[in-house]
PDB file of C-alpha atoms in Angstrom:
ATOM      1  CA  MET A 627       0.070   0.005   0.079  1.00  0.00           C
ATOM      2  CA  VAL A 628       1.278   3.470  -1.100  1.00  0.00           C
ATOM      3  CA  GLY A 629       1.616   5.585   1.965  1.00  0.00           C
ATOM      4  CA  LEU A 630      -0.369   8.848   2.304  1.00  0.00           C
ATOM      5  CA  HIS A 631       2.687  11.123   2.297  1.00  0.00           C
ATOM      6  CA  CYS A 632       3.266   9.938  -1.302  1.00  0.00           C
ATOM      7  CA  LEU A 633       0.080  11.137  -2.500  1.00  0.00           C
ATOM      8  CA  ILE A 634       0.300  14.463  -1.032  1.00  0.00           C
ATOM      9  CA  GLN A 635       1.624  16.889  -3.435  1.00  0.00           C
ATOM     10  CA  PRO A 636       3.877  19.709  -1.782  1.00  0.00           C
ATOM     11  CA  ASP A 637       2.478  22.592  -3.648  1.00  0.00           C
ATOM     12  CA  LEU A 638      -1.056  21.669  -2.261  1.00  0.00           C
ATOM     13  CA  VAL A 639       0.186  21.882   1.129  1.00  0.00           C
ATOM     14  CA  ILE A 640       1.823  25.115   0.656  1.00  0.00           C
ATOM     15  CA  LYS A 641      -1.319  26.557  -0.980  1.00  0.00           C
ATOM     16  CA  THR A 642      -3.755  25.756   2.209  1.00  0.00           C
ATOM     17  CA  GLY A 643      -0.928  27.359   4.419  1.00  0.00           C
ATOM     18  CA  LEU A 644      -1.183  24.301   6.784  1.00  0.00           C
ATOM     19  CA  SER A 645       1.628  22.479   8.302  1.00  0.00           C
ATOM     20  CA  TYR A 646       2.388  19.318   6.729  1.00  0.00           C
ATOM     21  CA  ARG A 647       1.510  17.181   9.945  1.00  0.00           C
ATOM     22  CA  LEU A 648      -1.802  19.010  10.370  1.00  0.00           C
ATOM     23  CA  PHE A 649      -2.482  18.750   6.714  1.00  0.00           C
ATOM     24  CA  VAL A 650      -2.032  14.967   6.640  1.00  0.00           C
ATOM     25  CA  SER A 651      -3.705  14.180   9.974  1.00  0.00           C
ATOM     26  CA  MET A 652      -6.957  16.164   8.263  1.00  0.00           C
ATOM     27  CA  VAL A 653      -6.859  14.282   4.941  1.00  0.00           C
ATOM     28  CA  SER A 654      -6.103  10.923   6.643  1.00  0.00           C
ATOM     29  CA  LYS A 655      -8.847  10.991   9.192  1.00  0.00           C
ATOM     30  CA  LYS A 656     -12.043   8.595   7.959  1.00  0.00           C
ATOM     31  CA  SER A 657     -15.573   9.264   9.016  1.00  0.00           C
ATOM     32  CA  THR A 658     -17.527   6.507  10.302  1.00  0.00           C
ATOM     33  CA  GLN A 659     -19.541   6.436   7.413  1.00  0.00           C
ATOM     34  CA  SER A 660     -16.791   5.792   4.952  1.00  0.00           C
ATOM     35  CA  ARG A 661     -15.090   3.303   7.125  1.00  0.00           C
ATOM     36  CA  HIS A 662     -18.540   1.525   6.960  1.00  0.00           C
ATOM     37  CA  ASN A 663     -18.907   2.026   3.030  1.00  0.00           C
ATOM     38  CA  ARG A 664     -15.528   0.698   2.646  1.00  0.00           C
ATOM     39  CA  ARG A 665     -16.316  -2.687   4.524  1.00  0.00           C
ATOM     40  CA  LEU A 666     -19.654  -2.890   2.494  1.00  0.00           C
ATOM     41  CA  GLU A 667     -17.515  -2.501  -0.626  1.00  0.00           C
ATOM     42  CA  ALA A 668     -15.406  -5.473   0.556  1.00  0.00           C
ATOM     43  CA  VAL A 669     -18.284  -7.590   1.331  1.00  0.00           C
ATOM     44  CA  HIS A 670     -19.918  -6.823  -2.322  1.00  0.00           C
ATOM     45  CA  LEU A 671     -16.600  -7.618  -3.969  1.00  0.00           C
ATOM     46  CA  CYS A 672     -16.626 -11.028  -1.995  1.00  0.00           C
ATOM     47  CA  GLN A 673     -20.253 -11.797  -2.677  1.00  0.00           C
ATOM     48  CA  HIS A 674     -20.124 -10.872  -6.556  1.00  0.00           C
ATOM     49  CA  SER A 675     -16.810 -12.147  -7.582  1.00  0.00           C
ATOM     50  CA  PRO A 676     -16.934 -15.636  -6.655  1.00  0.00           C
ATOM     51  CA  GLY A 677     -13.462 -16.457  -7.944  1.00  0.00           C
ATOM     52  CA  SER A 678     -11.432 -13.702  -6.152  1.00  0.00           C
ATOM     53  CA  SER A 679      -9.826 -14.696  -2.657  1.00  0.00           C
ATOM     54  CA  PHE A 680      -9.591 -12.422   0.270  1.00  0.00           C
ATOM     55  CA  SER A 681      -6.110 -11.627  -0.650  1.00  0.00           C
ATOM     56  CA  ALA A 682      -6.763 -10.290  -4.028  1.00  0.00           C
ATOM     57  CA  ILE A 683      -9.711  -8.130  -2.469  1.00  0.00           C
ATOM     58  CA  ALA A 684      -7.451  -6.820   0.158  1.00  0.00           C
ATOM     59  CA  LYS A 685      -4.776  -5.903  -2.108  1.00  0.00           C
ATOM     60  CA  GLN A 686      -7.274  -4.192  -4.510  1.00  0.00           C
ATOM     61  CA  MET A 687      -8.802  -2.603  -1.197  1.00  0.00           C
ATOM     62  CA  GLY A 688      -5.223  -1.600   0.083  1.00  0.00           C
ATOM     63  CA  CYS A 689      -5.740  -3.593   3.409  1.00  0.00           C
ATOM     64  CA  ARG A 690      -4.735  -6.772   4.958  1.00  0.00           C
ATOM     65  CA  HIS A 691      -6.424  -9.925   3.720  1.00  0.00           C
ATOM     66  CA  GLY A 692      -7.405 -10.829   7.622  1.00  0.00           C
ATOM     67  CA  VAL A 693      -9.067  -7.317   7.618  1.00  0.00           C
ATOM     68  CA  VAL A 694     -11.357  -8.387   4.588  1.00  0.00           C
ATOM     69  CA  LYS A 695     -11.869 -11.773   6.235  1.00  0.00           C
ATOM     70  CA  ARG A 696     -13.020 -10.290   9.400  1.00  0.00           C
ATOM     71  CA  TRP A 697     -15.496  -8.046   7.397  1.00  0.00           C
ATOM     72  CA  VAL A 698     -17.052 -10.422   5.449  1.00  0.00           C
ATOM     73  CA  THR A 699     -17.285 -12.998   8.502  1.00  0.00           C
ATOM     74  CA  ARG A 700     -18.923 -10.578  10.390  1.00  0.00           C
ATOM     75  CA  HIS A 701     -21.448  -9.576   7.629  1.00  0.00           C
ATOM     76  CA  THR A 702     -22.404 -13.043   7.057  1.00  0.00           C
ATOM     77  CA  GLN A 703     -22.901 -13.963  11.033  1.00  0.00           C
ATOM     78  CA  LEU A 704     -24.633 -10.771  11.876  1.00  0.00           C
ATOM     79  CA  GLY A 705     -25.905  -9.274   8.788  1.00  0.00           C
ATOM     80  CA  HIS A 706     -24.045  -6.050   9.107  1.00  0.00           C
ATOM     81  CA  VAL A 707     -20.512  -4.581   9.359  1.00  0.00           C
ATOM     82  CA  LYS A 708     -20.777  -2.205  12.001  1.00  0.00           C
ATOM     83  CA  ASP A 709     -18.292  -1.871  14.777  1.00  0.00           C
ATOM     84  CA  SER A 710     -19.396  -3.610  17.875  1.00  0.00           C
ATOM     85  CA  PRO A 711     -20.176  -1.471  21.260  1.00  0.00           C
ATOM     86  CA  ARG A 712     -17.264  -1.081  23.470  1.00  0.00           C
ATOM     87  CA  SER A 713     -17.815  -2.986  26.571  1.00  0.00           C
ATOM     88  CA  GLY A 714     -16.372  -0.739  29.241  1.00  0.00           C
ATOM     89  CA  ARG A 715     -16.931  -1.060  33.019  1.00  0.00           C
ATOM     90  CA  ALA A 716     -20.227  -0.419  34.453  1.00  0.00           C
ATOM     91  CA  HIS A 717     -21.036   2.522  36.151  1.00  0.00           C
ATOM     92  CA  LYS A 718     -20.765   2.376  39.827  1.00  0.00           C
ATOM     93  CA  ALA A 719     -23.258   5.533  40.544  1.00  0.00           C
ATOM     94  CA  SER A 720     -27.027   4.833  40.790  1.00  0.00           C
ATOM     95  CA  ALA A 721     -29.524   6.526  39.149  1.00  0.00           C
ATOM     96  CA  ALA A 722     -30.636   8.502  42.092  1.00  0.00           C
ATOM     97  CA  ALA A 723     -26.911   9.742  42.586  1.00  0.00           C
ATOM     98  CA  VAL A 724     -26.688  10.662  39.041  1.00  0.00           C
ATOM     99  CA  GLN A 725     -30.030  12.499  39.480  1.00  0.00           C
ATOM    100  CA  HIS A 726     -28.839  14.206  42.640  1.00  0.00           C
ATOM    101  CA  VAL A 727     -25.592  15.438  41.009  1.00  0.00           C
ATOM    102  CA  LEU A 728     -27.299  16.962  37.770  1.00  0.00           C
ATOM    103  CA  THR A 729     -29.870  18.807  39.949  1.00  0.00           C
ATOM    104  CA  ALA A 730     -27.063  19.937  42.337  1.00  0.00           C
ATOM    105  CA  ALA A 731     -24.707  21.087  39.470  1.00  0.00           C
ATOM    106  CA  GLN A 732     -27.690  23.443  38.103  1.00  0.00           C
ATOM    107  CA  LEU A 733     -28.116  25.281  41.601  1.00  0.00           C
ATOM    108  CA  PRO A 734     -26.633  28.780  41.865  1.00  0.00           C
ATOM    109  CA  GLU A 735     -24.892  28.237  45.013  1.00  0.00           C
ATOM    110  CA  CYS A 736     -23.092  25.065  43.492  1.00  0.00           C
ATOM    111  CA  THR A 737     -19.684  26.134  43.490  1.00  0.00           C
ATOM    112  CA  SER A 738     -17.470  22.776  42.821  1.00  0.00           C
ATOM    113  CA  ALA A 739     -17.590  19.163  42.118  1.00  0.00           C
ATOM    114  CA  ALA A 740     -16.358  18.317  45.515  1.00  0.00           C
ATOM    115  CA  ASP A 741     -19.064  20.013  47.100  1.00  0.00           C
ATOM    116  CA  ILE A 742     -21.446  18.035  45.004  1.00  0.00           C
ATOM    117  CA  ALA A 743     -19.810  15.003  46.096  1.00  0.00           C
ATOM    118  CA  ALA A 744     -20.143  16.005  49.845  1.00  0.00           C
ATOM    119  CA  GLY A 745     -23.835  16.821  49.357  1.00  0.00           C
ATOM    120  CA  ALA A 746     -24.397  13.423  47.699  1.00  0.00           C
ATOM    121  CA  GLN A 747     -22.892  11.510  50.525  1.00  0.00           C
ATOM    122  CA  GLN A 748     -25.209  13.385  52.858  1.00  0.00           C
ATOM    123  CA  ASP A 749     -28.580  13.269  50.753  1.00  0.00           C
ATOM    124  CA  VAL A 750     -28.629  10.101  48.918  1.00  0.00           C
ATOM    125  CA  GLU A 751     -26.200   8.366  51.114  1.00  0.00           C
ATOM    126  CA  VAL A 752     -23.746   7.386  48.314  1.00  0.00           C
ATOM    127  CA  GLN A 753     -20.207   7.879  48.447  1.00  0.00           C
ATOM    128  CA  LEU A 754     -18.825   9.651  45.292  1.00  0.00           C
ATOM    129  CA  SER A 755     -15.633  11.149  44.630  1.00  0.00           C
ATOM    130  CA  ARG A 756     -15.024  14.516  43.013  1.00  0.00           C
ATOM    131  CA  SER A 757     -13.728  12.768  39.885  1.00  0.00           C
ATOM    132  CA  SER A 758     -16.751  10.721  39.557  1.00  0.00           C
ATOM    133  CA  VAL A 759     -18.978  13.719  39.929  1.00  0.00           C
ATOM    134  CA  THR A 760     -16.805  15.394  37.208  1.00  0.00           C
ATOM    135  CA  ARG A 761     -17.292  12.290  34.876  1.00  0.00           C
ATOM    136  CA  ILE A 762     -21.059  12.109  35.397  1.00  0.00           C
ATOM    137  CA  LEU A 763     -21.327  15.868  34.604  1.00  0.00           C
ATOM    138  CA  LYS A 764     -18.950  15.587  31.529  1.00  0.00           C
ATOM    139  CA  ARG A 765     -21.058  12.278  30.366  1.00  0.00           C
ATOM    140  CA  LYS A 766     -24.175  14.355  30.475  1.00  0.00           C
ATOM    141  CA  GLY A 767     -22.656  17.271  28.381  1.00  0.00           C
ATOM    142  CA  MET A 768     -22.095  19.646  31.442  1.00  0.00           C
ATOM    143  CA  GLN A 769     -19.255  21.375  32.493  1.00  0.00           C
ATOM    144  CA  HIS A 770     -17.100  19.937  35.536  1.00  0.00           C
ATOM    145  CA  LEU A 771     -17.104  22.528  38.223  1.00  0.00           C
ATOM    146  CA  SER A 772     -13.867  24.087  39.562  1.00  0.00           C
ATOM    147  CA  PRO A 773     -14.146  26.032  43.033  1.00  0.00           C
ATOM    148  CA  LYS A 774     -15.643  29.890  41.883  1.00  0.00           C
ATOM    149  CA  VAL A 775     -14.559  31.518  44.861  1.00  0.00           C
ATOM    150  CA  VAL A 776     -11.007  31.105  45.940  1.00  0.00           C
ATOM    151  CA  PRO A 777     -10.517  31.019  49.772  1.00  0.00           C
ATOM    152  CA  LEU A 778      -8.781  33.981  51.334  1.00  0.00           C
ATOM    153  CA  PRO A 779      -5.452  33.298  53.088  1.00  0.00           C
ATOM    154  CA  THR A 780      -5.399  32.388  56.802  1.00  0.00           C
ATOM    155  CA  ALA A 781      -3.435  34.519  59.386  1.00  0.00           C
ATOM    156  CA  MET A 782      -0.580  31.972  59.548  1.00  0.00           C
ATOM    157  CA  GLN A 783      -0.467  32.077  55.577  1.00  0.00           C
ATOM    158  CA  LYS A 784      -0.244  35.823  55.566  1.00  0.00           C
ATOM    159  CA  ALA A 785       2.730  35.895  58.064  1.00  0.00           C
ATOM    160  CA  ALA A 786       4.407  33.514  56.114  1.00  0.00           C
ATOM    161  CA  ARG A 787       4.263  35.488  52.857  1.00  0.00           C
ATOM    162  CA  ILE A 788       5.334  38.419  54.669  1.00  0.00           C
ATOM    163  CA  LYS A 789       8.288  36.715  56.188  1.00  0.00           C
ATOM    164  CA  PHE A 790       9.310  34.993  52.889  1.00  0.00           C
ATOM    165  CA  THR A 791       8.949  38.614  50.904  1.00  0.00           C
ATOM    166  CA  ARG A 792      11.129  40.379  53.569  1.00  0.00           C
ATOM    167  CA  ALA A 793      13.762  37.764  53.486  1.00  0.00           C
ATOM    168  CA  ALA A 794      13.954  37.743  49.477  1.00  0.00           C
ATOM    169  CA  PHE A 795      13.777  41.427  48.878  1.00  0.00           C
ATOM    170  CA  CYS A 796      15.624  42.835  51.892  1.00  0.00           C
ATOM    171  CA  VAL A 797      18.782  40.635  51.244  1.00  0.00           C
ATOM    172  CA  ALA A 798      19.796  42.819  48.478  1.00  0.00           C
ATOM    173  CA  CYS A 799      18.355  46.408  49.811  1.00  0.00           C
ATOM    174  CA  PRO A 800      21.133  48.751  50.949  1.00  0.00           C
ATOM    175  CA  PHE A 801      18.818  49.705  53.948  1.00  0.00           C
ATOM    176  CA  SER A 802      18.508  45.985  55.024  1.00  0.00           C
ATOM    177  CA  SER A 803      19.186  47.101  58.762  1.00  0.00           C
ATOM    178  CA  VAL A 804      16.264  49.208  58.809  1.00  0.00           C
ATOM    179  CA  CYS A 805      13.813  47.147  56.834  1.00  0.00           C
ATOM    180  CA  VAL A 806      14.082  43.893  59.218  1.00  0.00           C
TER     181      VAL A 806
END
């Protein structure tokens, strides 16, 4: 199979004003529909040209014979060539917990995903982490929540900052005996 970089004309890349890598990535991405059509084409070739082998069709389509065999077998067994759904892990959060997270995220006093997680533990009695809340919101198409209000520094933090600043800036100061 000829690589995509051999088929792209350098002057075409220059005319578009894109970098070579970006141009190749845009050209080489295939949509789900085009993958589906390509698989159906392989199945059609197999069914309507009885003398041809998987290897011959694969060579014609520019892929491996095992891939063509898999597509034809899947079409024969299942009646389609679509991708199988991904298995993934089952979600641990119950429907009540998910509903609580979505409701809490829409409240104006909601400040962060950590607050929602703490509220879920109290109201629904489900232990959810901040990252679980973030994942639930992302799955439902909502933004994850970061704290909107930054807490003010404590008295101990203020004293530490002042001490650090004085130590850092007064070393080079000609009036160091007066500053300290």
